[in-house]
Amino acid sequence: MKVTVIGAGNVGATSAQMLANKELANEVYLVDILDGIAKGKALDMYESMPILQSDSRIYGTSDYSETANSDIVIITAGLARKPGMTRDDLLVKNAAIVSSCATQAVKYSPNAYFIVVSNPLDVMTYVTLKVTGLPKHKVIGMAGILDTARYRSFISMETGYSMKDIQAQLLGGHGDTMVPLPRFTTVAGIPVTDLISKERLDSIVERAKNGGIEIVNYLQTGSAYYAPGTAAVEMAEAIIKDQKRVLPCTVLLEGEYGISDVCVGVPIKLGKNGIEQIIELKLNAEEKSMFDNSAEHVKKTIQQAMELIAKQQ
Ligand code: APR
């Protein structure tokens, strides 16, 4: 198993270290436009493997030919948010970066599964799908796992119940329009609506929606990376171990939920064939309307990005 992580910044380095720590891949390639950063961080991680008792080997490079025949490529390259910026503000620069990284990576690893982490996430997933020409079951965006992890941790804080017992689903874009679903949230099978008042739950949903900016405002110089890196590795693990996990991920919809030609978050079955099923939840009118609104926002941003890429070519 060979995994390439593009972008040796905070998210990429966290993902690479965790992949190797969990021994999910024999070889992990950390790629960055800054060769020394990739090499230095990879060597530092390599040197931690004897302590971690892991035989994963981590290499750093700026040369994509070394990543040839990767099974999985995780794209984290790009700019991170600073205070006052929305994820959409990253659009112009990150579209160019992600499109260049994905094009080079697929040239050497035409059979890889691509996990996209760079923001704005839904758009970057669509860009990766288009520039690589890969089939849609092979390109998957990481957003819903992070957003539900935030939501689940806030529910654990509120109730005092174990993180392990809190399950949740979420739909929509990775931004202010995301749609956490209290009706599909349980604590060990007990509906969360029986455990937390509507008022408190509404405020938890709001905090989850703004979970990214909460961290940006603390850090001031960048955005979250421990939870995003961990979430990307959970997706890689589901593919590597053929776990058939049911996880909220960003995928291309082609008629599911009555939506087409948009990459947006929905529950999927994730296993050795990538996206093995798109699960269609039975939504009520309010949930459906929030999801449609979110997908519509994402669609507009995708159109903007694609026009931009076309102009640059
Ligand atoms: N090719 C390869 N690497 C690149 C390129 C490129 N064309 N352009 C930038 N990079 C690298 C940078 O050199 C840097 O090391 O991407 C890395 C980004 O790292 P950070 O600035 O630490 O950003 P990070 O917090 O890791 O976030 C990366 O993930 O969660 C998203 O919103 C976040 O879009 C952002 C991305």
mmCIF file of C-alpha atoms and ligand atoms in Angstrom:
data_model
loop_
_atom_site.group_PDB
_atom_site.id
_atom_site.type_symbol
_atom_site.label_atom_id
_atom_site.label_comp_id
_atom_site.label_asym_id
_atom_site.label_seq_id
_atom_site.Cartn_x
_atom_site.Cartn_y
_atom_site.Cartn_z
ATOM 1 C CA MET A 1 0.000 0.000 0.000
ATOM 2 C CA LYS A 2 1.407 3.350 -1.065
ATOM 3 C CA VAL A 3 -0.228 6.626 -0.063
ATOM 4 C CA THR A 4 0.761 10.062 -1.319
ATOM 5 C CA VAL A 5 -0.115 13.174 0.665
ATOM 6 C CA ILE A 6 0.177 16.371 -1.356
ATOM 7 C CA GLY A 7 0.874 19.450 0.747
ATOM 8 C CA ALA A 8 3.340 19.093 3.623
ATOM 9 C CA GLY A 9 1.696 21.841 5.662
ATOM 10 C CA ASN A 10 -0.278 21.390 8.836
ATOM 11 C CA VAL A 11 -3.040 19.155 7.451
ATOM 12 C CA GLY A 12 -0.773 17.124 5.177
ATOM 13 C CA ALA A 13 1.876 16.495 7.834
ATOM 14 C CA THR A 14 -0.772 15.508 10.380
ATOM 15 C CA SER A 15 -2.301 13.047 7.899
ATOM 16 C CA ALA A 16 1.060 11.548 6.914
ATOM 17 C CA GLN A 17 2.147 11.074 10.504
ATOM 18 C CA MET A 18 -1.141 9.412 11.409
ATOM 19 C CA LEU A 19 -1.118 7.117 8.360
ATOM 20 C CA ALA A 20 2.357 5.945 9.305
ATOM 21 C CA ASN A 21 1.594 5.745 13.028
ATOM 22 C CA LYS A 22 -1.351 3.458 12.262
ATOM 23 C CA GLU A 23 0.775 1.508 9.763
ATOM 24 C CA LEU A 24 -1.910 1.913 7.109
ATOM 25 C CA ALA A 25 0.647 2.114 4.305
ATOM 26 C CA ASN A 26 4.112 0.633 3.762
ATOM 27 C CA GLU A 27 5.115 3.819 2.000
ATOM 28 C CA VAL A 28 3.869 7.347 2.555
ATOM 29 C CA TYR A 29 5.049 10.079 0.166
ATOM 30 C CA LEU A 30 4.743 13.648 1.388
ATOM 31 C CA VAL A 31 4.817 16.079 -1.555
ATOM 32 C CA ASP A 32 5.199 19.840 -1.436
ATOM 33 C CA ILE A 33 6.181 22.580 -3.808
ATOM 34 C CA LEU A 34 8.779 23.402 -1.119
ATOM 35 C CA ASP A 35 11.061 20.397 -1.482
ATOM 36 C CA GLY A 36 12.968 20.990 1.759
ATOM 37 C CA ILE A 37 9.791 21.231 3.827
ATOM 38 C CA ALA A 38 8.560 17.910 2.421
ATOM 39 C CA LYS A 39 11.933 16.204 2.900
ATOM 40 C CA GLY A 40 12.584 17.651 6.353
ATOM 41 C CA LYS A 41 9.171 16.811 7.779
ATOM 42 C CA ALA A 42 9.179 13.333 6.201
ATOM 43 C CA LEU A 43 12.612 12.526 7.613
ATOM 44 C CA ASP A 44 11.579 13.769 11.053
ATOM 45 C CA MET A 45 8.525 11.483 10.895
ATOM 46 C CA TYR A 46 10.606 8.574 9.569
ATOM 47 C CA GLU A 47 12.827 8.960 12.606
ATOM 48 C CA SER A 48 9.812 8.681 14.919
ATOM 49 C CA MET A 49 8.812 5.275 13.519
ATOM 50 C CA PRO A 50 11.170 3.176 15.707
ATOM 51 C CA ILE A 51 9.585 4.802 18.758
ATOM 52 C CA LEU A 52 6.104 4.247 17.380
ATOM 53 C CA GLN A 53 6.997 0.664 16.442
ATOM 54 C CA SER A 54 5.786 1.214 12.873
ATOM 55 C CA ASP A 55 7.386 -0.079 9.678
ATOM 56 C CA SER A 56 5.790 2.581 7.489
ATOM 57 C CA ARG A 57 8.434 4.510 5.539
ATOM 58 C CA ILE A 58 7.819 8.211 4.936
ATOM 59 C CA TYR A 59 9.559 10.054 2.112
ATOM 60 C CA GLY A 60 9.425 13.729 1.190
ATOM 61 C CA THR A 61 9.666 15.061 -2.354
ATOM 62 C CA SER A 62 8.593 17.696 -4.845
ATOM 63 C CA ASP A 63 8.983 15.226 -7.710
ATOM 64 C CA TYR A 64 5.734 13.490 -8.617
ATOM 65 C CA SER A 65 7.500 10.656 -10.423
ATOM 66 C CA GLU A 66 8.444 9.299 -6.980
ATOM 67 C CA THR A 67 4.771 8.985 -6.110
ATOM 68 C CA ALA A 68 4.130 6.615 -9.043
ATOM 69 C CA ASN A 69 1.593 3.839 -8.504
ATOM 70 C CA SER A 70 0.125 5.246 -5.320
ATOM 71 C CA ASP A 71 -3.051 3.514 -4.189
ATOM 72 C CA ILE A 72 -4.411 6.636 -2.529
ATOM 73 C CA VAL A 73 -3.614 10.328 -3.049
ATOM 74 C CA ILE A 74 -4.672 12.837 -0.405
ATOM 75 C CA ILE A 75 -4.695 16.461 -1.590
ATOM 76 C CA THR A 76 -4.107 19.047 1.140
ATOM 77 C CA ALA A 77 -2.065 21.582 -0.856
ATOM 78 C CA GLY A 78 -3.205 25.171 -0.906
ATOM 79 C CA LEU A 79 -3.723 28.161 1.260
ATOM 80 C CA ALA A 80 -5.383 27.934 4.658
ATOM 81 C CA ARG A 81 -7.893 30.456 5.976
ATOM 82 C CA LYS A 82 -6.952 33.468 8.065
ATOM 83 C CA PRO A 83 -9.358 35.464 10.272
ATOM 84 C CA GLY A 84 -12.010 37.280 8.237
ATOM 85 C CA MET A 85 -11.812 34.844 5.307
ATOM 86 C CA THR A 86 -14.500 32.389 4.257
ATOM 87 C CA ARG A 87 -13.549 29.092 2.647
ATOM 88 C CA ASP A 88 -14.852 30.525 -0.629
ATOM 89 C CA ASP A 89 -12.254 33.317 -0.408
ATOM 90 C CA LEU A 90 -9.605 30.671 -1.072
ATOM 91 C CA LEU A 91 -11.254 29.754 -4.362
ATOM 92 C CA VAL A 92 -9.071 31.476 -6.949
ATOM 93 C CA LYS A 93 -5.666 30.446 -5.630
ATOM 94 C CA ASN A 94 -6.582 26.983 -4.432
ATOM 95 C CA ALA A 95 -8.372 26.063 -7.676
ATOM 96 C CA ALA A 96 -5.111 26.658 -9.549
ATOM 97 C CA ILE A 97 -3.022 24.794 -6.945
ATOM 98 C CA VAL A 98 -5.346 21.791 -6.649
ATOM 99 C CA SER A 99 -5.800 21.473 -10.379
ATOM 100 C CA SER A 100 -2.033 21.440 -10.920
ATOM 101 C CA CYS A 101 -1.396 18.929 -8.085
ATOM 102 C CA ALA A 102 -4.191 16.576 -9.187
ATOM 103 C CA THR A 103 -3.072 16.644 -12.824
ATOM 104 C CA GLN A 104 0.507 15.744 -11.923
ATOM 105 C CA ALA A 105 -0.488 13.075 -9.387
ATOM 106 C CA VAL A 106 -2.891 11.229 -11.679
ATOM 107 C CA LYS A 107 -0.285 11.125 -14.434
ATOM 108 C CA TYR A 108 1.841 8.820 -12.254
ATOM 109 C CA SER A 109 -0.959 7.097 -10.312
ATOM 110 C CA PRO A 110 -3.824 6.588 -12.758
ATOM 111 C CA ASN A 111 -5.425 3.912 -10.566
ATOM 112 C CA ALA A 112 -5.392 5.844 -7.291
ATOM 113 C CA TYR A 113 -8.330 6.913 -5.176
ATOM 114 C CA PHE A 114 -8.209 10.655 -4.516
ATOM 115 C CA ILE A 115 -9.217 12.151 -1.170
ATOM 116 C CA VAL A 116 -9.547 15.931 -1.363
ATOM 117 C CA VAL A 117 -9.086 18.128 1.723
ATOM 118 C CA SER A 118 -8.163 21.578 0.297
ATOM 119 C CA ASN A 119 -10.799 24.306 0.559
ATOM 120 C CA PRO A 120 -13.330 25.356 -0.595
ATOM 121 C CA LEU A 121 -13.776 21.633 -0.330
ATOM 122 C CA ASP A 122 -16.809 20.924 -2.482
ATOM 123 C CA VAL A 123 -15.371 22.930 -5.359
ATOM 124 C CA MET A 124 -11.890 21.412 -5.034
ATOM 125 C CA THR A 125 -13.437 17.912 -5.156
ATOM 126 C CA TYR A 126 -15.241 18.846 -8.386
ATOM 127 C CA VAL A 127 -12.057 20.365 -9.833
ATOM 128 C CA THR A 128 -10.116 17.180 -9.003
ATOM 129 C CA LEU A 129 -12.767 15.026 -10.619
ATOM 130 C CA LYS A 130 -12.722 17.088 -13.815
ATOM 131 C CA VAL A 131 -8.961 17.549 -14.224
ATOM 132 C CA THR A 132 -8.098 13.918 -13.459
ATOM 133 C CA GLY A 133 -10.892 12.478 -15.601
ATOM 134 C CA LEU A 134 -11.270 9.726 -12.992
ATOM 135 C CA PRO A 135 -14.594 7.940 -12.520
ATOM 136 C CA LYS A 136 -16.733 9.489 -9.808
ATOM 137 C CA HIS A 137 -16.353 6.615 -7.315
ATOM 138 C CA LYS A 138 -12.625 7.422 -7.086
ATOM 139 C CA VAL A 139 -12.738 11.081 -6.052
ATOM 140 C CA ILE A 140 -14.023 11.808 -2.562
ATOM 141 C CA GLY A 141 -13.985 15.007 -0.552
ATOM 142 C CA MET A 142 -13.345 15.177 3.184
ATOM 143 C CA ALA A 143 -15.788 17.492 4.936
ATOM 144 C CA GLY A 144 -18.704 15.680 6.552
ATOM 145 C CA ILE A 145 -16.511 13.539 8.805
ATOM 146 C CA LEU A 146 -14.869 16.673 10.173
ATOM 147 C CA ASP A 147 -18.133 18.578 10.508
ATOM 148 C CA THR A 148 -19.900 15.678 12.241
ATOM 149 C CA ALA A 149 -16.845 15.089 14.461
ATOM 150 C CA ARG A 150 -17.136 18.679 15.649
ATOM 151 C CA TYR A 151 -20.889 18.303 16.152
ATOM 152 C CA ARG A 152 -20.390 14.964 17.958
ATOM 153 C CA SER A 153 -17.734 16.368 20.254
ATOM 154 C CA PHE A 154 -20.007 19.286 21.208
ATOM 155 C CA ILE A 155 -22.822 16.800 21.986
ATOM 156 C CA SER A 156 -20.403 14.835 24.165
ATOM 157 C CA MET A 157 -19.400 18.062 25.968
ATOM 158 C CA GLU A 158 -23.079 18.913 26.507
ATOM 159 C CA THR A 159 -24.293 15.498 27.699
ATOM 160 C CA GLY A 160 -21.158 14.096 29.300
ATOM 161 C CA TYR A 161 -21.657 10.845 27.346
ATOM 162 C CA SER A 162 -18.838 9.004 25.606
ATOM 163 C CA MET A 163 -17.635 10.267 22.240
ATOM 164 C CA LYS A 164 -17.767 6.652 21.093
ATOM 165 C CA ASP A 165 -21.546 6.467 21.480
ATOM 166 C CA ILE A 166 -22.451 9.610 19.572
ATOM 167 C CA GLN A 167 -23.440 9.029 15.934
ATOM 168 C CA ALA A 168 -24.555 11.678 13.484
ATOM 169 C CA GLN A 169 -25.230 12.414 9.838
ATOM 170 C CA LEU A 170 -24.873 15.635 7.931
ATOM 171 C CA LEU A 171 -25.593 16.852 4.420
ATOM 172 C CA GLY A 172 -24.576 19.718 2.181
ATOM 173 C CA GLY A 173 -21.591 21.898 1.452
ATOM 174 C CA HIS A 174 -18.592 22.421 3.734
ATOM 175 C CA GLY A 175 -19.498 25.909 4.832
ATOM 176 C CA ASP A 176 -22.140 28.008 6.526
ATOM 177 C CA THR A 177 -24.907 26.247 4.594
ATOM 178 C CA MET A 178 -24.042 22.736 5.850
ATOM 179 C CA VAL A 179 -26.985 20.795 7.211
ATOM 180 C CA PRO A 180 -26.377 18.872 10.470
ATOM 181 C CA LEU A 181 -29.310 16.499 11.022
ATOM 182 C CA PRO A 182 -30.540 16.208 14.645
ATOM 183 C CA ARG A 183 -33.170 13.675 13.463
ATOM 184 C CA PHE A 184 -30.304 11.349 12.430
ATOM 185 C CA THR A 185 -28.222 11.951 15.579
ATOM 186 C CA THR A 186 -28.215 9.441 18.429
ATOM 187 C CA VAL A 187 -26.379 8.621 21.628
ATOM 188 C CA ALA A 188 -26.087 4.825 21.565
ATOM 189 C CA GLY A 189 -29.334 4.674 19.579
ATOM 190 C CA ILE A 190 -31.204 7.165 21.804
ATOM 191 C CA PRO A 191 -32.429 10.127 19.714
ATOM 192 C CA VAL A 192 -30.422 13.201 20.695
ATOM 193 C CA THR A 193 -33.678 15.178 20.652
ATOM 194 C CA ASP A 194 -34.741 13.161 23.754
ATOM 195 C CA LEU A 195 -31.565 14.161 25.571
ATOM 196 C CA ILE A 196 -30.932 17.820 24.706
ATOM 197 C CA SER A 197 -33.480 20.655 24.539
ATOM 198 C CA LYS A 198 -34.246 22.143 21.126
ATOM 199 C CA GLU A 199 -32.730 25.454 22.162
ATOM 200 C CA ARG A 200 -29.410 23.879 23.263
ATOM 201 C CA LEU A 201 -29.324 21.613 20.218
ATOM 202 C CA ASP A 202 -29.859 24.594 17.901
ATOM 203 C CA SER A 203 -26.895 26.337 19.465
ATOM 204 C CA ILE A 204 -24.743 23.181 19.129
ATOM 205 C CA VAL A 205 -25.696 22.970 15.438
ATOM 206 C CA GLU A 206 -24.707 26.633 15.007
ATOM 207 C CA ARG A 207 -21.369 26.040 16.764
ATOM 208 C CA ALA A 208 -20.686 23.027 14.523
ATOM 209 C CA LYS A 209 -21.428 25.103 11.409
ATOM 210 C CA ASN A 210 -18.904 27.683 12.602
ATOM 211 C CA GLY A 211 -16.436 25.110 13.947
ATOM 212 C CA GLY A 212 -13.779 25.983 11.377
ATOM 213 C CA ILE A 213 -13.829 29.729 11.989
ATOM 214 C CA GLU A 214 -13.780 29.196 15.766
ATOM 215 C CA ILE A 215 -10.350 27.569 15.365
ATOM 216 C CA VAL A 216 -9.151 30.147 12.794
ATOM 217 C CA ASN A 217 -9.993 32.926 15.251
ATOM 218 C CA TYR A 218 -7.913 31.268 17.960
ATOM 219 C CA LEU A 219 -4.950 30.429 15.740
ATOM 220 C CA GLN A 220 -4.971 33.727 13.785
ATOM 221 C CA THR A 221 -2.299 32.422 11.395
ATOM 222 C CA GLY A 222 -4.015 29.414 9.813
ATOM 223 C CA SER A 223 -6.857 26.929 10.116
ATOM 224 C CA ALA A 224 -7.608 23.642 11.859
ATOM 225 C CA TYR A 225 -5.489 20.594 11.116
ATOM 226 C CA TYR A 226 -5.647 17.907 13.796
ATOM 227 C CA ALA A 227 -9.310 17.061 13.200
ATOM 228 C CA PRO A 228 -9.128 17.551 9.375
ATOM 229 C CA GLY A 229 -5.989 15.370 9.132
ATOM 230 C CA THR A 230 -7.577 12.674 11.301
ATOM 231 C CA ALA A 231 -10.747 12.725 9.212
ATOM 232 C CA ALA A 232 -8.816 12.273 5.957
ATOM 233 C CA VAL A 233 -7.020 9.272 7.445
ATOM 234 C CA GLU A 234 -10.334 7.731 8.533
ATOM 235 C CA MET A 235 -11.382 7.805 4.875
ATOM 236 C CA ALA A 236 -8.086 6.288 3.697
ATOM 237 C CA GLU A 237 -8.419 3.550 6.320
ATOM 238 C CA ALA A 238 -11.958 2.694 5.171
ATOM 239 C CA ILE A 239 -10.652 2.199 1.620
ATOM 240 C CA ILE A 240 -7.443 0.369 2.599
ATOM 241 C CA LYS A 241 -9.228 -2.042 4.964
ATOM 242 C CA ASP A 242 -12.394 -2.312 2.844
ATOM 243 C CA GLN A 243 -14.408 -1.381 5.919
ATOM 244 C CA LYS A 244 -17.701 -0.497 4.182
ATOM 245 C CA ARG A 245 -18.040 2.462 6.575
ATOM 246 C CA VAL A 246 -21.098 4.695 6.355
ATOM 247 C CA LEU A 247 -19.576 8.172 6.390
ATOM 248 C CA PRO A 248 -20.661 11.629 5.275
ATOM 249 C CA CYS A 249 -18.375 12.530 2.351
ATOM 250 C CA THR A 250 -18.400 14.943 -0.558
ATOM 251 C CA VAL A 251 -19.210 13.188 -3.820
ATOM 252 C CA LEU A 252 -20.538 13.983 -7.260
ATOM 253 C CA LEU A 253 -24.325 13.684 -7.333
ATOM 254 C CA GLU A 254 -25.946 12.659 -10.590
ATOM 255 C CA GLY A 255 -29.629 12.707 -9.786
ATOM 256 C CA GLU A 256 -29.472 11.451 -6.190
ATOM 257 C CA TYR A 257 -31.604 13.679 -3.932
ATOM 258 C CA GLY A 258 -32.846 15.292 -7.186
ATOM 259 C CA ILE A 259 -29.471 17.086 -7.557
ATOM 260 C CA SER A 260 -27.030 16.837 -10.468
ATOM 261 C CA ASP A 261 -23.536 17.942 -11.423
ATOM 262 C CA VAL A 262 -22.558 19.122 -7.920
ATOM 263 C CA CYS A 263 -20.061 17.695 -5.442
ATOM 264 C CA VAL A 264 -21.712 17.926 -2.065
ATOM 265 C CA GLY A 265 -21.830 16.046 1.237
ATOM 266 C CA VAL A 266 -24.032 12.960 1.617
ATOM 267 C CA PRO A 267 -23.707 9.639 3.458
ATOM 268 C CA ILE A 268 -21.861 7.028 1.421
ATOM 269 C CA LYS A 269 -20.605 3.475 1.834
ATOM 270 C CA LEU A 270 -16.804 3.655 1.674
ATOM 271 C CA GLY A 271 -14.732 0.547 0.941
ATOM 272 C CA LYS A 272 -12.059 -0.865 -1.339
ATOM 273 C CA ASN A 273 -13.925 0.384 -4.413
ATOM 274 C CA GLY A 274 -14.111 3.920 -3.075
ATOM 275 C CA ILE A 275 -17.669 5.195 -3.125
ATOM 276 C CA GLU A 276 -19.615 1.920 -3.173
ATOM 277 C CA GLN A 277 -23.045 3.458 -2.594
ATOM 278 C CA ILE A 278 -24.628 6.866 -2.167
ATOM 279 C CA ILE A 279 -27.180 6.548 0.610
ATOM 280 C CA GLU A 280 -30.369 8.561 0.100
ATOM 281 C CA LEU A 281 -31.867 9.574 3.445
ATOM 282 C CA LYS A 282 -35.615 10.127 3.670
ATOM 283 C CA LEU A 283 -35.624 13.848 4.385
ATOM 284 C CA ASN A 284 -38.531 15.930 5.656
ATOM 285 C CA ALA A 285 -39.488 19.143 3.840
ATOM 286 C CA GLU A 286 -37.348 21.397 6.060
ATOM 287 C CA GLU A 287 -34.237 19.202 5.747
ATOM 288 C CA LYS A 288 -34.696 18.899 1.976
ATOM 289 C CA SER A 289 -35.061 22.643 1.576
ATOM 290 C CA MET A 290 -31.886 23.324 3.605
ATOM 291 C CA PHE A 291 -30.001 20.707 1.561
ATOM 292 C CA ASP A 292 -31.231 22.176 -1.746
ATOM 293 C CA ASN A 293 -30.166 25.638 -0.623
ATOM 294 C CA SER A 294 -26.695 24.364 0.312
ATOM 295 C CA ALA A 295 -26.274 22.467 -2.971
ATOM 296 C CA GLU A 296 -27.375 25.567 -4.903
ATOM 297 C CA HIS A 297 -24.710 27.695 -3.179
ATOM 298 C CA VAL A 298 -22.050 25.066 -3.957
ATOM 299 C CA LYS A 299 -23.192 24.838 -7.587
ATOM 300 C CA LYS A 300 -22.702 28.591 -8.087
ATOM 301 C CA THR A 301 -19.213 28.454 -6.578
ATOM 302 C CA ILE A 302 -18.307 25.481 -8.785
ATOM 303 C CA GLN A 303 -19.441 27.403 -11.881
ATOM 304 C CA GLN A 304 -17.244 30.358 -10.846
ATOM 305 C CA ALA A 305 -14.244 28.056 -10.356
ATOM 306 C CA MET A 306 -14.681 26.246 -13.655
ATOM 307 C CA GLU A 307 -14.942 29.572 -15.553
ATOM 308 C CA LEU A 308 -11.758 30.660 -13.864
ATOM 309 C CA ILE A 309 -9.876 27.498 -14.766
ATOM 310 C CA ALA A 310 -11.112 27.766 -18.369
ATOM 311 C CA LYS A 311 -9.771 31.352 -18.570
ATOM 312 C CA GLN A 312 -6.367 30.255 -17.273
ATOM 313 C CA GLN A 313 -6.003 27.517 -19.903
HETATM 314 N N1 APR B 1 2.037 21.996 -4.834
HETATM 315 C C1 APR B 1 2.333 21.370 -3.673
HETATM 316 N N2 APR B 1 2.205 21.949 -2.464
HETATM 317 C C2 APR B 1 1.763 23.203 -2.430
HETATM 318 C C3 APR B 1 1.417 23.920 -3.593
HETATM 319 C C4 APR B 1 1.564 23.269 -4.841
HETATM 320 N N3 APR B 1 1.258 23.861 -5.991
HETATM 321 N N4 APR B 1 1.006 25.158 -3.226
HETATM 322 C C5 APR B 1 1.071 25.213 -1.883
HETATM 323 N N5 APR B 1 1.528 24.050 -1.395
HETATM 324 C C6 APR B 1 1.798 23.670 -0.011
HETATM 325 C C7 APR B 1 2.453 24.772 0.794
HETATM 326 O O1 APR B 1 3.838 24.893 0.494
HETATM 327 C C8 APR B 1 2.183 24.306 2.231
HETATM 328 O O2 APR B 1 3.237 23.509 2.735
HETATM 329 O O3 APR B 1 0.588 23.394 0.688
HETATM 330 C C9 APR B 1 0.908 23.463 2.083
HETATM 331 C C10 APR B 1 -0.292 24.058 2.811
HETATM 332 O O4 APR B 1 -0.017 23.990 4.165
HETATM 333 P P1 APR B 1 -0.567 25.019 5.244
HETATM 334 O O5 APR B 1 -0.355 26.412 4.778
HETATM 335 O O6 APR B 1 -0.044 24.597 6.571
HETATM 336 O O7 APR B 1 -2.167 24.799 5.177
HETATM 337 P P2 APR B 1 -2.993 23.638 5.910
HETATM 338 O O8 APR B 1 -3.432 24.114 7.238
HETATM 339 O O9 APR B 1 -2.261 22.358 5.808
HETATM 340 O O10 APR B 1 -4.295 23.612 4.982
HETATM 341 C C11 APR B 1 -4.209 23.134 3.648
HETATM 342 O O11 APR B 1 -6.378 22.136 3.743
HETATM 343 O O12 APR B 1 -8.064 22.207 5.344
HETATM 344 C C12 APR B 1 -7.575 22.749 4.136
HETATM 345 O O13 APR B 1 -8.410 25.023 4.174
HETATM 346 C C13 APR B 1 -7.261 24.229 4.256
HETATM 347 O O14 APR B 1 -7.061 24.599 1.895
HETATM 348 C C14 APR B 1 -6.333 24.414 3.101
HETATM 349 C C15 APR B 1 -5.594 23.084 3.033
#
